[in-house]
CSV table of C-alpha atoms in Angstrom, one decimal:
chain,number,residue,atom,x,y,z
A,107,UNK,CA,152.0,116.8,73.4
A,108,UNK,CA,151.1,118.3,70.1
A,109,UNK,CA,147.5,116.2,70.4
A,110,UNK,CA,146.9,117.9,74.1
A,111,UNK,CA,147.5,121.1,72.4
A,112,UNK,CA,145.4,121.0,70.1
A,113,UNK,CA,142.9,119.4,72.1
A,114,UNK,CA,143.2,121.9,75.1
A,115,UNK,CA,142.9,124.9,72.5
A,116,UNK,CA,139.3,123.8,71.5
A,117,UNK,CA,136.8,126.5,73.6
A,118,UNK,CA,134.9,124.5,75.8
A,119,UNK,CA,131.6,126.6,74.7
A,120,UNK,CA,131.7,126.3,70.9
A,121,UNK,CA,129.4,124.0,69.4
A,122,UNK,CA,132.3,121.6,68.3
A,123,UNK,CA,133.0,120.6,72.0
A,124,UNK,CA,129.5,119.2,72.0
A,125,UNK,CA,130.7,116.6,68.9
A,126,UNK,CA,134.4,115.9,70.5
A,127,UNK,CA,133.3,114.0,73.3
A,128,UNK,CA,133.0,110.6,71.6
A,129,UNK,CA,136.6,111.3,70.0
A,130,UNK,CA,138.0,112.0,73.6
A,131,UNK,CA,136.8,109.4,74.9
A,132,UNK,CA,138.3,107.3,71.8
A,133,UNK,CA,141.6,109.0,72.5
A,134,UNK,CA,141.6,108.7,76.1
A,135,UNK,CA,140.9,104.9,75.8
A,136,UNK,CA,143.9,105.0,73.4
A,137,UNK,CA,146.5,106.2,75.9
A,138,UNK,CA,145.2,104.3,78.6
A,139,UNK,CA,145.8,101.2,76.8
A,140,UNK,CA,149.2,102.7,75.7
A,141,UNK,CA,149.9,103.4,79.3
A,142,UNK,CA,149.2,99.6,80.2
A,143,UNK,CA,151.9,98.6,77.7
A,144,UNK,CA,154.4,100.8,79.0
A,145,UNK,CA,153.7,99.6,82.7
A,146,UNK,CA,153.4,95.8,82.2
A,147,UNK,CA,154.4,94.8,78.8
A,148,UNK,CA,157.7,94.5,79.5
A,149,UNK,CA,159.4,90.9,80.7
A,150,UNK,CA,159.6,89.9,84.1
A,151,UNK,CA,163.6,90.2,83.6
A,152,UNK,CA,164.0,93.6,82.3
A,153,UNK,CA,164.8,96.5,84.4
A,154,UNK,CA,163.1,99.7,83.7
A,155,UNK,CA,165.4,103.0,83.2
A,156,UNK,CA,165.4,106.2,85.1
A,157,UNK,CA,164.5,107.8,81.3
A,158,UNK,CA,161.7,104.8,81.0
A,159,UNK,CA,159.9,106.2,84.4
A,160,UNK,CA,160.3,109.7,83.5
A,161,UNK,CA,158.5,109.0,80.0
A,162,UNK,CA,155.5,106.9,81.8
A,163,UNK,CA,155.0,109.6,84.2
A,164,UNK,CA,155.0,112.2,81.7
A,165,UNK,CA,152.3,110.0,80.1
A,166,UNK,CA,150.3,109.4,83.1
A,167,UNK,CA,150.1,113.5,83.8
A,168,UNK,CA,149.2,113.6,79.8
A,169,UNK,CA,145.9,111.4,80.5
A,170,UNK,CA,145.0,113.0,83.6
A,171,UNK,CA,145.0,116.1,81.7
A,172,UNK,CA,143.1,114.5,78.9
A,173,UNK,CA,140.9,113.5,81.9
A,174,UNK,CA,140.1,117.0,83.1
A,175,UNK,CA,139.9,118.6,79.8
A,176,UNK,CA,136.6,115.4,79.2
A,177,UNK,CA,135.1,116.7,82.6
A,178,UNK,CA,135.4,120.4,81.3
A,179,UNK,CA,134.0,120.0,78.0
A,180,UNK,CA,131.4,117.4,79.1
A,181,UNK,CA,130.1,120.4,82.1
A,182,UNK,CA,130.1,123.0,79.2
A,183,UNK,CA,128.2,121.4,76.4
A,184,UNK,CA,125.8,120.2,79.0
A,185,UNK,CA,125.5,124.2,80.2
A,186,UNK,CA,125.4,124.8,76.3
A,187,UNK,CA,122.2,122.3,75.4
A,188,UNK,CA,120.2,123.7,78.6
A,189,UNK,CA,120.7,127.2,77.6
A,190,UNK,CA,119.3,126.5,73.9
A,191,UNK,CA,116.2,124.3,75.3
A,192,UNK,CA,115.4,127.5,77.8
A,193,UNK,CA,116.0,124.7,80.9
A,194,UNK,CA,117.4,126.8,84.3
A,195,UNK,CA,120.9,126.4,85.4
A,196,UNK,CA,122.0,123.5,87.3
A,197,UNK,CA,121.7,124.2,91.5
A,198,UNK,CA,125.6,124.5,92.6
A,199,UNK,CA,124.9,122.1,95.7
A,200,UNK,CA,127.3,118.3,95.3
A,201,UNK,CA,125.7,116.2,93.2
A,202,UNK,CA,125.1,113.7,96.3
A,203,UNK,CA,123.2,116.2,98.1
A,204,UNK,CA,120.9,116.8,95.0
A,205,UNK,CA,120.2,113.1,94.6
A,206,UNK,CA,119.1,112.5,98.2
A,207,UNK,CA,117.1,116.1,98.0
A,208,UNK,CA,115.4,114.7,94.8
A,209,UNK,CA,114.7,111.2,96.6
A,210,UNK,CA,113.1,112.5,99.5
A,211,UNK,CA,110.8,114.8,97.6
A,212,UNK,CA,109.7,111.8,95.0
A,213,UNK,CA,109.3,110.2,98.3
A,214,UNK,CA,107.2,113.0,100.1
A,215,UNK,CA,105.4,113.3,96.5
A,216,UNK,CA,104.3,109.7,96.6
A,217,UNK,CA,103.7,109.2,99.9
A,218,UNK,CA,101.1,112.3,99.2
A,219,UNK,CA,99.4,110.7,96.5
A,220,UNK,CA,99.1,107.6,98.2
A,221,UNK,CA,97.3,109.3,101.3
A,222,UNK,CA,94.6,110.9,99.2
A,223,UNK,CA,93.9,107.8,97.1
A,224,UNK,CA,93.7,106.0,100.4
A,225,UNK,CA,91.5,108.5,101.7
A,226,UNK,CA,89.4,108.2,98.6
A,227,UNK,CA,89.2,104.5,98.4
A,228,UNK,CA,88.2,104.9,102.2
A,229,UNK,CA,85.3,107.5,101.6
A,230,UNK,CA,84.2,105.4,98.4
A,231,UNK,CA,84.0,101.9,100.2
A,232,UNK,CA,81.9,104.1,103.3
A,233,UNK,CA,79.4,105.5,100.6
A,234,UNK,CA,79.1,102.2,98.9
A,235,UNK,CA,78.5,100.3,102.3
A,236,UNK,CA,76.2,103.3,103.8
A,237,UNK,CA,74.3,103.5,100.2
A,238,UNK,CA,73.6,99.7,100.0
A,239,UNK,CA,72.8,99.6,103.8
A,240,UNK,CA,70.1,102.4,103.5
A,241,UNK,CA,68.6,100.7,100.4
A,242,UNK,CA,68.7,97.4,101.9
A,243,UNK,CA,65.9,99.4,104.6
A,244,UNK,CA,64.0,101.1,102.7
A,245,UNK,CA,63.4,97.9,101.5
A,246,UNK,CA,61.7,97.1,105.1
A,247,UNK,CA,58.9,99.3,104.0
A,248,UNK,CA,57.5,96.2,101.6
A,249,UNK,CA,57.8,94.0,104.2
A,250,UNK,CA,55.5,96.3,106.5
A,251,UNK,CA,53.4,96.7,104.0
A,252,UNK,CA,52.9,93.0,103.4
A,253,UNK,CA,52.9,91.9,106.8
A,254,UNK,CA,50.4,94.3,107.9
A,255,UNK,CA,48.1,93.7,105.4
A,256,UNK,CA,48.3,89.7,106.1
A,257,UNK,CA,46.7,91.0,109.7
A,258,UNK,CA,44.5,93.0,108.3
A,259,UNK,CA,40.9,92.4,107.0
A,260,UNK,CA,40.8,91.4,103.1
A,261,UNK,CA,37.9,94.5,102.8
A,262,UNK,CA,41.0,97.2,104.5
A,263,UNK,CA,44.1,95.5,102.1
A,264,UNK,CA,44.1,98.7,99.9
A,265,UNK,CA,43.5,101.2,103.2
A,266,UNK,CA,46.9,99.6,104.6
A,267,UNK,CA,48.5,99.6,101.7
A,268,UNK,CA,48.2,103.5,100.9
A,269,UNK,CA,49.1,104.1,104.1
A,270,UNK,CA,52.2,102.6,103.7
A,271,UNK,CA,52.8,104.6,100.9
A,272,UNK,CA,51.8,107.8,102.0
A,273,UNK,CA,53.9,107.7,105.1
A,274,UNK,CA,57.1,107.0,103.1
A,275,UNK,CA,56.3,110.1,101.0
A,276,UNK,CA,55.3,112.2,103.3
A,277,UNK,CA,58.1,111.4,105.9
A,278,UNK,CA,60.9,112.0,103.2
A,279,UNK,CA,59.8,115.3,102.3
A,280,UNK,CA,59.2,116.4,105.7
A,281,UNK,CA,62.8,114.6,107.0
A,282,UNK,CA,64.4,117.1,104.0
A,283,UNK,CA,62.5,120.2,104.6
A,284,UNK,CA,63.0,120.0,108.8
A,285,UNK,CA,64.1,117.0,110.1
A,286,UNK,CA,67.5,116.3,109.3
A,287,UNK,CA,68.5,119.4,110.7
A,288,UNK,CA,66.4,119.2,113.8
A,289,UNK,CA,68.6,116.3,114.1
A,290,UNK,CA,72.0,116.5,113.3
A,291,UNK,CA,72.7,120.1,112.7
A,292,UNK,CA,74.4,122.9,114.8
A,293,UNK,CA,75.8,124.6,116.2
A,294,UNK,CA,77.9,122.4,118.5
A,295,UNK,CA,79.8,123.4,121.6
A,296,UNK,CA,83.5,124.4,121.1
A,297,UNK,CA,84.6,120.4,121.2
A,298,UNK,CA,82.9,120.3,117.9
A,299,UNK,CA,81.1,117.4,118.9
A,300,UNK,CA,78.0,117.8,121.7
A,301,UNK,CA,74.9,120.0,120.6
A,302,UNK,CA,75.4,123.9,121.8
A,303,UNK,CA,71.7,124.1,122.8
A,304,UNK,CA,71.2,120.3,124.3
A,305,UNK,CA,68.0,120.1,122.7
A,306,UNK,CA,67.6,120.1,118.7
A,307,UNK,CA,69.7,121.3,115.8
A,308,UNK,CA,68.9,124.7,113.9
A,309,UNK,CA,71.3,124.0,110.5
A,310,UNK,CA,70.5,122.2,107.2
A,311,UNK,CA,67.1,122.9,106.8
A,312,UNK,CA,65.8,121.8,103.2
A,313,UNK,CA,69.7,120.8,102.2
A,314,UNK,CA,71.6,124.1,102.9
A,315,UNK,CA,74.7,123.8,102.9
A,316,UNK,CA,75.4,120.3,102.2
A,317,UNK,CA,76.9,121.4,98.7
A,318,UNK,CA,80.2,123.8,98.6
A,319,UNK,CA,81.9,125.5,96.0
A,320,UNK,CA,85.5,125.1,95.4
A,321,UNK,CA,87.1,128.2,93.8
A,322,UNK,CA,86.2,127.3,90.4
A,323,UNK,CA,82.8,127.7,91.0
A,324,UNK,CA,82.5,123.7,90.6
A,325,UNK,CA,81.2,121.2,93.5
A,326,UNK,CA,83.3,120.3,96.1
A,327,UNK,CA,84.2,117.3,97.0
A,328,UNK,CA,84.3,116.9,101.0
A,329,UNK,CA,87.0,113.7,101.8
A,330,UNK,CA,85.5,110.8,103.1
A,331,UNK,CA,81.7,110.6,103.2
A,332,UNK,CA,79.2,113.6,102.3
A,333,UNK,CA,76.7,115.3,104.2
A,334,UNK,CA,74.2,113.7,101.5
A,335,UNK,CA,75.6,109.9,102.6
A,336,UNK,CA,74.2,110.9,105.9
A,337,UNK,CA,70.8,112.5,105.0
A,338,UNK,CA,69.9,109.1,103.0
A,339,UNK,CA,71.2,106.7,105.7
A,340,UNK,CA,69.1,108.3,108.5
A,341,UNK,CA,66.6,108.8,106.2
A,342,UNK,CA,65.8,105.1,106.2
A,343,UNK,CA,66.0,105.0,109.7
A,344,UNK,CA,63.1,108.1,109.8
A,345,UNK,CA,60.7,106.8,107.9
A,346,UNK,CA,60.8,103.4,110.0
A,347,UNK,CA,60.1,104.9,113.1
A,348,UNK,CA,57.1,106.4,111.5
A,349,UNK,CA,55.6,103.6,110.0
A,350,UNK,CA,55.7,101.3,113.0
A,351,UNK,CA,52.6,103.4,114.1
A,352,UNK,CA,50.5,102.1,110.7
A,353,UNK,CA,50.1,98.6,111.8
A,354,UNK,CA,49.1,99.9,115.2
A,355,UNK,CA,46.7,101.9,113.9
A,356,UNK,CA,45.4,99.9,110.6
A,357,UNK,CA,42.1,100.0,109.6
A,358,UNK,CA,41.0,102.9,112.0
A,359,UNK,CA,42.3,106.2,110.9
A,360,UNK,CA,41.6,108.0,107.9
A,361,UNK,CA,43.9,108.7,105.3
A,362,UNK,CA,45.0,112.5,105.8
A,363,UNK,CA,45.3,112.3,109.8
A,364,UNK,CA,47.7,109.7,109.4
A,365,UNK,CA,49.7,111.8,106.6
A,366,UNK,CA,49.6,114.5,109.3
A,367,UNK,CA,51.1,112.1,111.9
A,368,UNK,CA,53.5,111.1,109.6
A,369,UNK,CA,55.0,114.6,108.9
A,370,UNK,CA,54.8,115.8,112.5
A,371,UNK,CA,56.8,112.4,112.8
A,372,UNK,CA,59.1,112.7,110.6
A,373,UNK,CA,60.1,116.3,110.8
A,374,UNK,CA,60.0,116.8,114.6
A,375,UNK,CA,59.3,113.8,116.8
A,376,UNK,CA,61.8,111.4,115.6
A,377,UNK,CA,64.6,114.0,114.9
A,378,UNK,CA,64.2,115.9,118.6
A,379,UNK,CA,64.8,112.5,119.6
A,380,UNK,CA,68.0,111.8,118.0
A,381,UNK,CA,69.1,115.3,118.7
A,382,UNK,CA,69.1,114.5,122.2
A,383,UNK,CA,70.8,110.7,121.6
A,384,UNK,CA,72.9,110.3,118.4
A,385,UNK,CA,73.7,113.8,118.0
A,386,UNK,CA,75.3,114.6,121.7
A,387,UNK,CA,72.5,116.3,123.0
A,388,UNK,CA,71.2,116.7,126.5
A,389,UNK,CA,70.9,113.1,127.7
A,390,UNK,CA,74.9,112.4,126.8
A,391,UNK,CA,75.5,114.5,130.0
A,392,UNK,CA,73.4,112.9,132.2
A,393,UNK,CA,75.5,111.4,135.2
A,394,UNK,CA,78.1,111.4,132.7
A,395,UNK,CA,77.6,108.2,131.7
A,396,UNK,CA,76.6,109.0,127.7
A,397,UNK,CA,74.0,107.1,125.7
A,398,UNK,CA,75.0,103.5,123.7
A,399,UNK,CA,72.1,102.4,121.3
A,400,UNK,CA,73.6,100.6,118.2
A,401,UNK,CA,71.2,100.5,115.6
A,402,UNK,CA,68.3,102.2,117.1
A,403,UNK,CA,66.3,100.0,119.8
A,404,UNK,CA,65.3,103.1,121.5
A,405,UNK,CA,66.0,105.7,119.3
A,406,UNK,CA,64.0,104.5,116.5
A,407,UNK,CA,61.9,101.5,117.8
A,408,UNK,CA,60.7,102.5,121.1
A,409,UNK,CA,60.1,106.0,119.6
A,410,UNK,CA,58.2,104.4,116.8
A,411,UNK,CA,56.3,101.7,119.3
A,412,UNK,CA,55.4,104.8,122.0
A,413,UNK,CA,54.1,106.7,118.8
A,414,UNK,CA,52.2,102.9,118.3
A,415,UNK,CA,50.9,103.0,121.5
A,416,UNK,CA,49.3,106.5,122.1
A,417,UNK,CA,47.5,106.1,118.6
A,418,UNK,CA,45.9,102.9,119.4
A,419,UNK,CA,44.9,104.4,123.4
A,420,UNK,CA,43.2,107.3,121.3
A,421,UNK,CA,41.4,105.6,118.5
A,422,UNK,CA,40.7,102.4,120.8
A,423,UNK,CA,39.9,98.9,119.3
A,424,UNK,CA,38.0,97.9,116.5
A,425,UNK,CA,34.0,98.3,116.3
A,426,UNK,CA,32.7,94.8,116.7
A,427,UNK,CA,36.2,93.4,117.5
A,428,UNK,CA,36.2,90.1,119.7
A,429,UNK,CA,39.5,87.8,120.0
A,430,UNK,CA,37.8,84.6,119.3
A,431,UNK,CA,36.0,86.2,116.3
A,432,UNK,CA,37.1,84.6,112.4
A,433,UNK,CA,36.6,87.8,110.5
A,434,UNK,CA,39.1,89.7,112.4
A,435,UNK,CA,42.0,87.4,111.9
A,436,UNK,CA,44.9,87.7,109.8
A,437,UNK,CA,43.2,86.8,105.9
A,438,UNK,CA,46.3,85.8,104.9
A,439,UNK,CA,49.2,84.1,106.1
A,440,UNK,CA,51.9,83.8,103.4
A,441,UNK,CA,51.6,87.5,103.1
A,442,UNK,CA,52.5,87.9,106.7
A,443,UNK,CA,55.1,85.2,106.6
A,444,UNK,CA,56.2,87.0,103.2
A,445,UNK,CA,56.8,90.0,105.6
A,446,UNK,CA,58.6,88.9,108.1
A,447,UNK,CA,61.4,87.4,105.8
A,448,UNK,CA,61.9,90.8,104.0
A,449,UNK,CA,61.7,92.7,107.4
A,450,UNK,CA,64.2,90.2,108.1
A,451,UNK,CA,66.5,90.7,105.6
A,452,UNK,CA,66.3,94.7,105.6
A,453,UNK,CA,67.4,94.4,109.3
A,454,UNK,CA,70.8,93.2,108.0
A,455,UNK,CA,71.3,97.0,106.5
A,456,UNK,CA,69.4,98.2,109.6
A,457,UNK,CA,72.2,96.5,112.1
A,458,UNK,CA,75.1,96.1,109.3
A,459,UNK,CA,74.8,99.1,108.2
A,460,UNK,CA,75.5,101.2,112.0
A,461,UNK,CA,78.9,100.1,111.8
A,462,UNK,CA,78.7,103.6,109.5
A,463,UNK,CA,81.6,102.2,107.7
A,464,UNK,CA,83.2,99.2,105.7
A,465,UNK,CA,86.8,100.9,104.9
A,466,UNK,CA,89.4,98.0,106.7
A,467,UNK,CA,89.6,94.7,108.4
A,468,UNK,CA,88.5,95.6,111.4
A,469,UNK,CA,84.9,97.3,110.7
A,470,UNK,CA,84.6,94.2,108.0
A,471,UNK,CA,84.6,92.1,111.7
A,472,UNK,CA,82.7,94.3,113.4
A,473,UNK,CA,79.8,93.9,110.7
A,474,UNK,CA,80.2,90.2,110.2
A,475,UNK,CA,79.8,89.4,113.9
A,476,UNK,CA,76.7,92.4,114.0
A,477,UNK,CA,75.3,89.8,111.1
A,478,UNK,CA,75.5,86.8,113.1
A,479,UNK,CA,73.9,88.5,116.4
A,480,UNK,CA,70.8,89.2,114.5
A,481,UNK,CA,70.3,86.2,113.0
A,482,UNK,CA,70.5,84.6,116.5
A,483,UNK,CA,68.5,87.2,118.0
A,484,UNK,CA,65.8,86.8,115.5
A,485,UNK,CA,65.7,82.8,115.2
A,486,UNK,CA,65.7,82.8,119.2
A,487,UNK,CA,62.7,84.8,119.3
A,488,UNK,CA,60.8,83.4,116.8
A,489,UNK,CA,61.4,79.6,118.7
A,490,UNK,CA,60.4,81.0,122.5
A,491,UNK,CA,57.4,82.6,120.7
A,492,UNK,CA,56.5,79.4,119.4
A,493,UNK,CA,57.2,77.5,122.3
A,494,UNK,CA,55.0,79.3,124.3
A,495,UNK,CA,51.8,79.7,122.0
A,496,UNK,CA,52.3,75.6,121.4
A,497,UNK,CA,52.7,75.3,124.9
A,498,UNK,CA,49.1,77.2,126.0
A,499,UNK,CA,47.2,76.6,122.8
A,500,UNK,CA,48.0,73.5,121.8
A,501,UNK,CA,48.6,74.7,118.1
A,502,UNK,CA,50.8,76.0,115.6
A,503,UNK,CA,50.4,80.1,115.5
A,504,UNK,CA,52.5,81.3,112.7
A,505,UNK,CA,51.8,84.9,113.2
A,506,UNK,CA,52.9,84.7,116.8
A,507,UNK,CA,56.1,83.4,115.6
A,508,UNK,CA,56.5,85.9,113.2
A,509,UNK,CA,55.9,88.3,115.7
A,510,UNK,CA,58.6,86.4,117.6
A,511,UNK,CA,61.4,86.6,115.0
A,512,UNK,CA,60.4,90.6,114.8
A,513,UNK,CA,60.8,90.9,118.4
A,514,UNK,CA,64.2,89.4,118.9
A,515,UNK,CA,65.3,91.5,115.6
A,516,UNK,CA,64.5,94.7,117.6
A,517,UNK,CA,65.4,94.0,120.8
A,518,UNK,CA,69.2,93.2,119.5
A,519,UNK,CA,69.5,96.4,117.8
A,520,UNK,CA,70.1,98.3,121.0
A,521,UNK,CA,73.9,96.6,120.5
């Protein structure tokens, strides 16, 4: 009694309850084990008292007391210590509700950060795939430039060649200044998705736009893939539309009409073209049926080969040209054959790469089986080719076959 007293006459505030927890706890242990004694230390044959009850009652309230008076002076030196490190008072709700509050909000928190890093591991795998994809046909560009200087005249190698180069240049600057946003810019109908006018975009001329500032002043990052991923992808796909007309016109145009072509090309043939297709313009409407072209059998071949055609109708054939005549046969072979395989190859990031994504299982399928389609489409073209130049002239023609192999290879990028 005298130790409760002095025990319960302690302020709960001071500084010392903060120390007298651990002797509490010492003391309550103490009468705890005292209480044990008192309760089953004695014999199985004794008897307890009426005055031996009253005494281990008394000693039970004692400790529950004892008890409280821990609870107390725990609560207040706990309250003392977060108001001398400046922490805010405890929130009065049961301690069970506050666990489960603080559970779901760690929950909420992480299931947060776990959406963003998937959506930036998402964007980052698209970027990669689109990035290597695009590379992968630019790369084409070589193998037209081999493979139509193998067809060409030894005398017009360096005439094809600079052609090749010029219409890369040239197409690129004129695809940034005008048409990417012939192509694929605004403004779109309320859906957000089909062109407002139906017939080319007016936005994003020369870049605009395609950087933002967050309020920092800094570059902002948009989620997923940028408006730059998409310049350099269709990019690729500009520039070989415009060099399909080269080899149809090689060794018969002069160097700055066909840089001419090439911008007028680039930055508004092609890109009215997609406008109408890829970008939801006018021709999604019709019957209400929509347009399906994969990789770009119409949109970029056919566009390219109709270019092909109305150059070689206006310049006509070669001065002197006969079929049967040596001098105007391919000069070299391997070069042509050289072509083909690298045309070859780029079409992998030409078909691949229209999947426009490589984030999950499913477009990982979708690009493997596009991979195997093309490489049937182009060895079955490249055989029937063969067959049938074997079949009327008796002889091996390699370049018919490689025109074979580049035949199938467009004709099963419609999808």
């Amino acid at each position: 009694g005298i130790l409760k007293k002095t025990l319960l006459g302690i302020p709960c505030c001071c500084p010392l309850a903060v120390n007298t927890r651990p002797m509490l706890g010492t003391l309550f242990l103490s009468f705890a084990a005292l209480l044990a004694q008192v309760s089953f230390g004695a014999s199985e044959g004794d008897v307890a008292t009426v005055s031996h009850s009253a005494e281990v009652a008394q000693l039970r309230l004692e400790i529950a007391q004892l008890r409280q008076l821990l609870d107390a002076t725990a609560t207040a030196s706990h309250a003392l210590e977060r108001r001398l490190l400046g922490e805010p008072p405890k929130s009065p709700m049961p301690s069970g509700a506050l666990t489960k509050l603080s559970v779901d909000t760690a929950m909420q928190r992480m299931n947060e950060h776990w959406q963003k890093q998937y959506t930036d591991l998402k964007g980052a795998m698209d970027s990669l795939w689109l990035i290597l994809c695009g590379a992968m046909v630019m790369f084409m560009h070589p193998g037209f430039a081999m493979l139509e200087t193998g067809c060409s005249r030894a005398k017009n190698a360096q005439s094809v060649l600079f052609k090749n180069l010029l219409n890369v240049t040239v197409a690129s600057l004129a695809w940034y200044i005008f048409g990417f946003a012939f192509a694929y810019g605004g403004p779109f109908e309320d859906d957000g998705k089909h062109l407002k006018n139906g017939f080319i975009g007016a936005k994003g001329f020369a870049g605009h736009a395609f950087l933002k500032e967050d309020d920092t002043g800094n570059m902002a990052i948009d989620k997923g893939t940028s408006t730059m991923l998409t310049w350099f992808f269709q990019w690729a796909f500009c520039t070989a539309a415009a060099t399909i007309v080269s080899g149809a016109v090689a060794q018969r145009v002069k160097s700055p009409a066909y840089a001419i072509y090439a911008f007028i090309m680039a930055g508004f043939i092609y890109p009215v073209v997609v406008a109408w297709t890829w970008n939801n313009g006018w021709i999604m409407k019709v019957a209400d049926v929509g347009y399906m072209d994969f990789a770009g059998s119409g949109v970029v071949h056919l566009t390219g080969g109709t270019g092909a055609f109305c150059g070689a109708a206006i310049l006509g054939k070669r001065i002197g040209w006969y079929p049967d005549d040596p001098a105007f046969h391919p000069h070299n072979v391997p070069l042509v054959v050289l072509g083909t395989f690298i045309l070859w190859f780029g079409w992998y990031g030409f078909n691949c790469g229209s999947t426009l994504g490589l984030h999950d299982a499913g477009t990982g399928a979708l690009a493997a089986q596009v991979a195997m389609n093309t490489t049937v489409a182009a060895s079955t073209g490249g055989i029937v080719v063969f067959a049938i130049r074997y079949a009327k002239l008796r002889k091996y023609d390699v370049p018919a076959m490689c025109n074979g192999i580049l035949g199938g290879l467009v004709s099963i990028t419609a999808g």
